[in-house]
């Protein structure tokens, strides 16, 4: 925390994360989906929020399963979390060369084939076990056993091997957060058929990503849910679908005015001189730019100052942006780039929409130069 504060003081642009809101969102989505267990997806550094503080906050409310994408993310979490009695699932395809590391740090890889497992066995020391998650590809096309027979034979192989432990069986939906119900139902049906035929008990099943836990609780088993987006408080189906439950906003992006100037009529701002003052115009410079994840295509975006709306003018540069002012403001005045200020709010969804992308991409693009400040 001290280190964060020092960094903040030297360059006043930062991210605020509300960990209490993450805890509340976890509880809300479990209640809504009727879930007994939650696997918290904290890949990509907790969708940009900081995997370790997020996982610690969720541990406090009883979460004991976390999911990341890479071995590196898994090791970091294992080393940094204050507790030890929890699982770490690796969601992506993993290089067979690093099975020893997975055993050492007790990481549970998603696996899809007997080929992979048979090579893995040679790297598991006597007396040790590798906890694995059986991935089933029902239509996402990224990874997983891809037929009834494949699911059956991989499951048998795990059961018949002392060095292998089954942690879970899962699939991932391609269309949980859009209106393509037909494709969703086909995936759900395949999982149900294949996994039931293999005889894998229900306690191992986890299918629901955020979209499923929000909008498909009737179509699939939701006793265990495996979610990311909803924890971080945004709508993965925006703008097409509306949320069935309220989620608390978690993320805010803020900066402070570093310099204030008055342009005279005809003067311009930033590279390319794309913005020109039509009358005497107060402007302020903020110490944040596209190298921080305030993307170049955010030129013209809304920002909030003293609860009022104003705009980014001219081009976004690597480290600085310029905003229009209605009057001179003191150096150090706080500006909200994402979040609430008085009656106005800029949501992550609005920000992403302006950038022509989805909130996931925006949140994972904010760089390490921006300190994360945590509150509860
Ligand atoms: C990223 C990911 C999730 C979480 O998805 P959300 O839509 O953010 O809830 C769940 N499962 C898998 C396999 C993933 O890759």
mmCIF file of N, CA and C in Angstrom, residues 20 26 43 62 77 94 103 113-114 125-126 145-146 160 177 187 202 215 219 225 229 236 239 259 290 336 354:
data_model
loop_
_atom_site.group_PDB
_atom_site.id
_atom_site.type_symbol
_atom_site.label_atom_id
_atom_site.label_comp_id
_atom_site.label_asym_id
_atom_site.label_seq_id
_atom_site.Cartn_x
_atom_site.Cartn_y
_atom_site.Cartn_z
ATOM 1 N N UNK A 20 -15.090 -4.700 -1.810
ATOM 2 C CA UNK A 20 -16.381 -5.032 -1.192
ATOM 3 C C UNK A 20 -17.439 -5.263 -2.261
ATOM 4 N N UNK A 26 -20.169 -11.419 -6.142
ATOM 5 C CA UNK A 26 -20.011 -12.880 -6.050
ATOM 6 C C UNK A 26 -21.226 -13.483 -5.341
ATOM 7 N N UNK A 43 -7.955 -14.674 -14.278
ATOM 8 C CA UNK A 43 -6.909 -14.639 -15.312
ATOM 9 C C UNK A 43 -6.635 -13.187 -15.718
ATOM 10 N N UNK A 62 -15.403 -17.168 1.360
ATOM 11 C CA UNK A 62 -15.571 -18.619 1.230
ATOM 12 C C UNK A 62 -15.185 -19.232 -0.103
ATOM 13 N N UNK A 77 -0.103 -16.490 -8.091
ATOM 14 C CA UNK A 77 -1.213 -16.555 -7.137
ATOM 15 C C UNK A 77 -0.842 -17.450 -5.957
ATOM 16 N N UNK A 94 -2.035 -26.208 -21.951
ATOM 17 C CA UNK A 94 -0.732 -26.057 -21.286
ATOM 18 C C UNK A 94 0.337 -26.920 -21.942
ATOM 19 N N UNK A 103 2.755 -29.724 -10.779
ATOM 20 C CA UNK A 103 2.695 -30.566 -9.575
ATOM 21 C C UNK A 103 3.228 -29.784 -8.379
ATOM 22 N N UNK A 113 -6.871 -34.929 -23.608
ATOM 23 C CA UNK A 113 -6.570 -36.182 -24.302
ATOM 24 C C UNK A 113 -5.728 -37.144 -23.460
ATOM 25 N N UNK A 114 -5.817 -38.417 -23.814
ATOM 26 C CA UNK A 114 -5.004 -39.451 -23.189
ATOM 27 C C UNK A 114 -3.540 -39.263 -23.594
ATOM 28 N N UNK A 125 6.207 -37.215 -9.993
ATOM 29 C CA UNK A 125 7.040 -38.037 -9.108
ATOM 30 C C UNK A 125 6.221 -39.106 -8.389
ATOM 31 N N UNK A 126 6.898 -40.167 -7.971
ATOM 32 C CA UNK A 126 6.257 -41.222 -7.178
ATOM 33 C C UNK A 126 5.568 -40.601 -5.969
ATOM 34 N N UNK A 145 -12.085 -32.642 -25.010
ATOM 35 C CA UNK A 145 -12.511 -33.901 -25.608
ATOM 36 C C UNK A 145 -13.764 -33.600 -26.425
ATOM 37 N N UNK A 146 -13.817 -34.171 -27.642
ATOM 38 C CA UNK A 146 -14.765 -33.635 -28.616
ATOM 39 C C UNK A 146 -15.809 -34.655 -29.086
ATOM 40 N N UNK A 160 -8.427 -44.607 -13.613
ATOM 41 C CA UNK A 160 -7.611 -45.810 -13.448
ATOM 42 C C UNK A 160 -6.154 -45.515 -13.152
ATOM 43 N N UNK A 177 -23.722 -14.978 -23.922
ATOM 44 C CA UNK A 177 -24.130 -13.585 -23.750
ATOM 45 C C UNK A 177 -24.623 -12.960 -25.048
ATOM 46 N N UNK A 187 -24.905 -26.884 -27.315
ATOM 47 C CA UNK A 187 -23.736 -27.130 -26.467
ATOM 48 C C UNK A 187 -24.142 -27.758 -25.137
ATOM 49 N N UNK A 202 -22.285 -35.488 -10.906
ATOM 50 C CA UNK A 202 -22.654 -34.067 -11.031
ATOM 51 C C UNK A 202 -21.780 -33.134 -10.201
ATOM 52 N N UNK A 215 -28.132 -15.551 -17.541
ATOM 53 C CA UNK A 215 -29.286 -15.714 -18.436
ATOM 54 C C UNK A 215 -29.696 -17.148 -18.737
ATOM 55 N N UNK A 219 -31.251 -23.769 -18.098
ATOM 56 C CA UNK A 219 -30.841 -24.740 -19.114
ATOM 57 C C UNK A 219 -29.678 -25.629 -18.725
ATOM 58 N N UNK A 225 -20.508 -22.607 -10.438
ATOM 59 C CA UNK A 225 -20.385 -21.671 -11.557
ATOM 60 C C UNK A 225 -18.935 -21.200 -11.657
ATOM 61 N N UNK A 229 -16.420 -11.956 -15.487
ATOM 62 C CA UNK A 229 -17.031 -10.641 -15.724
ATOM 63 C C UNK A 229 -17.968 -10.138 -14.634
ATOM 64 N N UNK A 236 -21.612 -8.558 -19.398
ATOM 65 C CA UNK A 236 -20.891 -9.131 -20.545
ATOM 66 C C UNK A 236 -21.734 -9.137 -21.821
ATOM 67 N N UNK A 239 -24.295 -4.153 -25.437
ATOM 68 C CA UNK A 239 -25.552 -3.477 -25.095
ATOM 69 C C UNK A 239 -26.793 -4.293 -25.452
ATOM 70 N N UNK A 259 -1.835 20.611 -15.564
ATOM 71 C CA UNK A 259 -1.560 21.965 -16.057
ATOM 72 C C UNK A 259 -2.836 22.550 -16.638
ATOM 73 N N UNK A 290 -2.167 6.750 -24.141
ATOM 74 C CA UNK A 290 -2.449 5.408 -24.674
ATOM 75 C C UNK A 290 -1.492 4.355 -24.146
ATOM 76 N N UNK A 336 -12.627 12.333 -13.442
ATOM 77 C CA UNK A 336 -13.057 10.933 -13.528
ATOM 78 C C UNK A 336 -13.151 10.526 -14.997
ATOM 79 N N UNK A 354 -17.617 3.064 -26.855
ATOM 80 C CA UNK A 354 -16.975 4.182 -27.568
ATOM 81 C C UNK A 354 -15.719 3.700 -28.300
#
